[in-house]
Short mmCIF file of C-alpha atoms in Angstrom, two decimals:
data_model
loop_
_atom_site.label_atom_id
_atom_site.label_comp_id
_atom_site.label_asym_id
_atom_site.label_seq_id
_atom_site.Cartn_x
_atom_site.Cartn_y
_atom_site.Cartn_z
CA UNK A 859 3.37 42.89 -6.05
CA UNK A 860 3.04 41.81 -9.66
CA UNK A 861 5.82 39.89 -9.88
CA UNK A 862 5.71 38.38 -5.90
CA UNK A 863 2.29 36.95 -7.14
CA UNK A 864 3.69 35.57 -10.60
CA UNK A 865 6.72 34.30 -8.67
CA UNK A 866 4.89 32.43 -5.53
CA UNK A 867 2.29 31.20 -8.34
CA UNK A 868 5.46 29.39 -10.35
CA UNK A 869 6.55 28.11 -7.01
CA UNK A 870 3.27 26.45 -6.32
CA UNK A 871 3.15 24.63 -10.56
CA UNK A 872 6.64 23.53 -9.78
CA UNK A 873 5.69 21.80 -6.74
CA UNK A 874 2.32 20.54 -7.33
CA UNK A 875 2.35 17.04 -8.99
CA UNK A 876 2.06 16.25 -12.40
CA UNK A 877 -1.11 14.56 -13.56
CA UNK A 878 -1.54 11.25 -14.95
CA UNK A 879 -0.08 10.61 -18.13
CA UNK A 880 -3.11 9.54 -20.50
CA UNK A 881 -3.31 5.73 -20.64
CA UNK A 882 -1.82 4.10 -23.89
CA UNK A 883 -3.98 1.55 -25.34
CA UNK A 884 -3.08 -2.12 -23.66
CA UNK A 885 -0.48 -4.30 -26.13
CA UNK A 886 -2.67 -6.80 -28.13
CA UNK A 887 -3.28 -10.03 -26.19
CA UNK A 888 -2.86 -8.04 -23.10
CA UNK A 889 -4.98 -9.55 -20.05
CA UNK A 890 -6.46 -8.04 -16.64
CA UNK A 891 -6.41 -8.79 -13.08
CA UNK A 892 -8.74 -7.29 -10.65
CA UNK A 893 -7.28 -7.23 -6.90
CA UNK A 894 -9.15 -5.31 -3.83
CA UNK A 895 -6.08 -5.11 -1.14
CA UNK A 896 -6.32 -2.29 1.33
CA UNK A 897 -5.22 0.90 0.13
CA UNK A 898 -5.08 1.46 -3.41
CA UNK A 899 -2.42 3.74 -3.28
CA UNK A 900 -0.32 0.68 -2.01
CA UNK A 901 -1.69 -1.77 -4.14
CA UNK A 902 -0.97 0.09 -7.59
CA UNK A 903 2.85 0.58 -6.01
CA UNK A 904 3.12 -3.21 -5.66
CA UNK A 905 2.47 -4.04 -9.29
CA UNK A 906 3.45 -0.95 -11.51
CA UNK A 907 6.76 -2.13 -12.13
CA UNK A 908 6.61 -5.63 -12.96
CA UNK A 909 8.26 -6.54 -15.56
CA UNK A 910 4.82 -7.47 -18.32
CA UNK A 911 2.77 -5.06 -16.57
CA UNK A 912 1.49 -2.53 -19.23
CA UNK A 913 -0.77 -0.17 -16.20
CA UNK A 914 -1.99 -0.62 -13.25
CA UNK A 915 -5.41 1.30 -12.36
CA UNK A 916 -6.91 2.53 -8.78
CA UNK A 917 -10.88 2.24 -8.61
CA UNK A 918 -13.16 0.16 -6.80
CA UNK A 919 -15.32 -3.42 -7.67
CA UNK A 920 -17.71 -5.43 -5.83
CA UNK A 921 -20.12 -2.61 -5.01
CA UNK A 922 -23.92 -2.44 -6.38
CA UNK A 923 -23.52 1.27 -6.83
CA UNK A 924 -22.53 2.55 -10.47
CA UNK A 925 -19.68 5.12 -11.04
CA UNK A 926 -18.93 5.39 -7.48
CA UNK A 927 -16.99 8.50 -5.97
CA UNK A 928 -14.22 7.55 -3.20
CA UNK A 929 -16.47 9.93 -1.26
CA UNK A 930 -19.37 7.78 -1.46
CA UNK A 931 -17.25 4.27 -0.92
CA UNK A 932 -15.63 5.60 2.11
CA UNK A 933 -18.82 6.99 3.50
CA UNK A 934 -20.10 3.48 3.35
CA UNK A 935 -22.71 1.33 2.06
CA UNK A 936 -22.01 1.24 -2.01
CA UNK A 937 -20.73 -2.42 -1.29
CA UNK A 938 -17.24 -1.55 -3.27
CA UNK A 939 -13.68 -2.43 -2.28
CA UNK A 940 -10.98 -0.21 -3.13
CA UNK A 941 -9.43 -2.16 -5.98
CA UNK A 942 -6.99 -2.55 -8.53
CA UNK A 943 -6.99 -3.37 -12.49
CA UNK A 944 -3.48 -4.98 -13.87
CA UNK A 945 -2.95 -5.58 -17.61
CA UNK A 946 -0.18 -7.41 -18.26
CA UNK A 947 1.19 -9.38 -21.14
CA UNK A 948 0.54 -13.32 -20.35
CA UNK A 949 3.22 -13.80 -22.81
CA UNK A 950 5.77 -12.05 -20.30
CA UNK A 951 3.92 -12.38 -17.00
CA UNK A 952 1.85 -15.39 -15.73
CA UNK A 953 -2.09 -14.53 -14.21
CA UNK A 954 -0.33 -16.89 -11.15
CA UNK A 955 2.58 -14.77 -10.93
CA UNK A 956 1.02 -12.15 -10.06
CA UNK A 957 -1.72 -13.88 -7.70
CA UNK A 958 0.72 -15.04 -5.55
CA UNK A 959 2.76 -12.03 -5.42
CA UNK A 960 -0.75 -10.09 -4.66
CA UNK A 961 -0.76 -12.27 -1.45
CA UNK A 962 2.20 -11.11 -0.13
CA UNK A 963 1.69 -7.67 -0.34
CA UNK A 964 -1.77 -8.07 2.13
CA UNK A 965 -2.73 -10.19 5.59
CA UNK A 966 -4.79 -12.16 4.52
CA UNK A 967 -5.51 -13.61 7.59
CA UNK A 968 -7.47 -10.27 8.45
CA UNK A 969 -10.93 -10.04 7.75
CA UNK A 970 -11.51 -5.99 7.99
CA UNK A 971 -8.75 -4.98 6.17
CA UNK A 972 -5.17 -4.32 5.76
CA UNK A 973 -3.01 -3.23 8.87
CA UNK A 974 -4.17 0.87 9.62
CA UNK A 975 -6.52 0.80 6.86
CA UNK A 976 -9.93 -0.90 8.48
CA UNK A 977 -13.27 -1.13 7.33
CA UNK A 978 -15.50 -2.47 4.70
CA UNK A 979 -14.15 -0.47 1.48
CA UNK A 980 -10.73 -1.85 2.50
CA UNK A 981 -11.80 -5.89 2.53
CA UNK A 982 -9.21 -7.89 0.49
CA UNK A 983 -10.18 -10.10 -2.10
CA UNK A 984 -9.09 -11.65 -5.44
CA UNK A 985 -11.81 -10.64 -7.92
CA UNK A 986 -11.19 -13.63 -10.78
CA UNK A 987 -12.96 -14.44 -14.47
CA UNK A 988 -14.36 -18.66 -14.52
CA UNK A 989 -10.96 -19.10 -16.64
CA UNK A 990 -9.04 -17.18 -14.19
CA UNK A 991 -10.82 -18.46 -10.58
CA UNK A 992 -9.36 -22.15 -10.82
CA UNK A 993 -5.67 -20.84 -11.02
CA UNK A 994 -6.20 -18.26 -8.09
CA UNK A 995 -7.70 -20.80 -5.75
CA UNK A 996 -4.57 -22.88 -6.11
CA UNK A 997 -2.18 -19.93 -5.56
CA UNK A 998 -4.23 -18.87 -2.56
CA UNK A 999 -4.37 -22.62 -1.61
CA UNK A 1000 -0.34 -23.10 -2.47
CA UNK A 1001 0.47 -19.23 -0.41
CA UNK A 1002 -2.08 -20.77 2.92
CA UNK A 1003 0.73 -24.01 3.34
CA UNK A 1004 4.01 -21.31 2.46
CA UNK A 1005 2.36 -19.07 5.37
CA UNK A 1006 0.95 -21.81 7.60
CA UNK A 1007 -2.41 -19.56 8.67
CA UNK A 1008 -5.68 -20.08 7.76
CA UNK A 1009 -6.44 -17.47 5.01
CA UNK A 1010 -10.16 -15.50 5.24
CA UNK A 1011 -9.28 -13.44 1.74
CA UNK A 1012 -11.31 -14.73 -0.33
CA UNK A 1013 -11.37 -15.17 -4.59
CA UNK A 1014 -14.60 -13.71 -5.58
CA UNK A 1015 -16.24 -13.86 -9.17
CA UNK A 1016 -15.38 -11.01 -11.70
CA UNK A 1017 -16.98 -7.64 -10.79
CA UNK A 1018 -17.57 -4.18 -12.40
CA UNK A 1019 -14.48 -2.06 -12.12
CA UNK A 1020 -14.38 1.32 -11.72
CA UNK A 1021 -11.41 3.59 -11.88
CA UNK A 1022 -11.24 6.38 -9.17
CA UNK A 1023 -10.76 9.39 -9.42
CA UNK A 1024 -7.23 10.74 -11.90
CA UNK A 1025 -5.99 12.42 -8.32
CA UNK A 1026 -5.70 8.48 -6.92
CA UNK A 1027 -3.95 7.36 -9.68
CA UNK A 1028 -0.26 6.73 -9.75
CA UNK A 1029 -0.11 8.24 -6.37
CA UNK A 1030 3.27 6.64 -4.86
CA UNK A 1031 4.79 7.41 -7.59
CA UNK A 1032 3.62 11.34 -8.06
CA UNK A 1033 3.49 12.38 -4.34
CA UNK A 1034 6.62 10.54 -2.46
CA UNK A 1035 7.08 12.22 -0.17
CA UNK A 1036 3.18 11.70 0.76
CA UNK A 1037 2.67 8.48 0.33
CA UNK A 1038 6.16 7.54 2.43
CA UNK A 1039 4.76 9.23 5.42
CA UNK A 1040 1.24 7.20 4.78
CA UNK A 1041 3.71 4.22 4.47
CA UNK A 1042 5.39 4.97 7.77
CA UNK A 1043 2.60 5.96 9.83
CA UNK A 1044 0.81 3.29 9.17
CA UNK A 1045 3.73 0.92 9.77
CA UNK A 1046 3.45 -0.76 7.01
CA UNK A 1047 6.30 -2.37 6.09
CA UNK A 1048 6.82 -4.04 9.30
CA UNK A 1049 3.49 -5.17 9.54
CA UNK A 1050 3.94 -6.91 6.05
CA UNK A 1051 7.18 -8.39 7.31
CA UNK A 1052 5.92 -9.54 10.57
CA UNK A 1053 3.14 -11.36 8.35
CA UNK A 1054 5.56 -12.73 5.34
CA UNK A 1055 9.29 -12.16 6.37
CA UNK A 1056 11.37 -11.48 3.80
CA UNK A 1057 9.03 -12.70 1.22
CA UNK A 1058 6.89 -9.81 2.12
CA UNK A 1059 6.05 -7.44 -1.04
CA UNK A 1060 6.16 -3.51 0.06
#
């Protein structure tokens, strides 16, 4: 019985997902960019591999609520959207770069949310610094011709940001299998390429 136990119990660390590798201090000059665009999970995925992107951070902004728990922000009524913190190297990656390629991985022509994921937590928005808001009102302004729809996603001023929980982070990434059946349920890619065609970003 001994061994069974030890055996099933190696089974279970071999197919449980790593944690997190601790964050590495940002490269000097490194900048951040604060996006709220549905599900975090699907956010982060969108923006962890772009080339000048040193991390890319699930959590929440815009609430009134400190420290919030995902329990509380999907319960309601802490004011937060699920969010996400890039910090990229301006010297390798543009602030505009990756506003407009945030647009294209949302609709935002919807005002509760993005495709299955509804409701006030999942609100899109562009959460931008003074220095940073003039430069994402002219990509929003410059992605509303490309699309040809009247956006309602707004670019809000800089909020707190607070990273969820270490089980939310990298998710895609440690739990495929997971997040592709999140992915397909919720039809996501189509609904991103019925919005953007093929300059949708999945």
């Amino acid at each position: 019985m001994t061994r069974l136990i030890i055996a099933v119990l190696a089974l279970i660390a071999a197919c449980s997902p790593a944690p997190p590798a601790p964050a590495e201090p940002p490269p000097p000059g490194s900048q951040t960019a604060t996006f709220a665009g549905g599900c975090f999970w699907s956010s982060e995925k969108a923006f962890e591999h772009v080339r000048g992107v040193s991390s890319v951070v699930s959590g929440f902004a815009g609430g009134h609520v400190a420290n919030p728990t995902y329990a509380q922000v999907v319960r309601g009524g802490t004011g937060h959207r699920e969010a996400i913190q890039v910090t990229f190297d301006p010297r390798v990656v543009s602030y505009r770069a990756l506003v407009d390629r945030f647009w294209r991985t949302i609709d935002p022509t919807d005002p509760d949310g993005v495709f299955c994921d509804q409701g006030p937590s999942y609100r899109t928005a562009v959460f931008a610094t003074a220095e940073q808001r003039p430069v994402a009102e002219a990509s929003r302004a410059a992605a509303q011709r490309a699309l040809g729809r009247e956006f309602v996603t707004p670019v809000l001023a800089s909020a707190r940001f607070w990273p969820a929980g270490p089980e939310h982070q990298d998710y895609a990434e440690r739990n495929p299998a997971r997040y592709e059946a999140y992915r397909i349920g919720c039809r996501r890619t189509p609904a991103l390429q019925r919005v953007w065609g093929d300059a949708a970003v999945n």
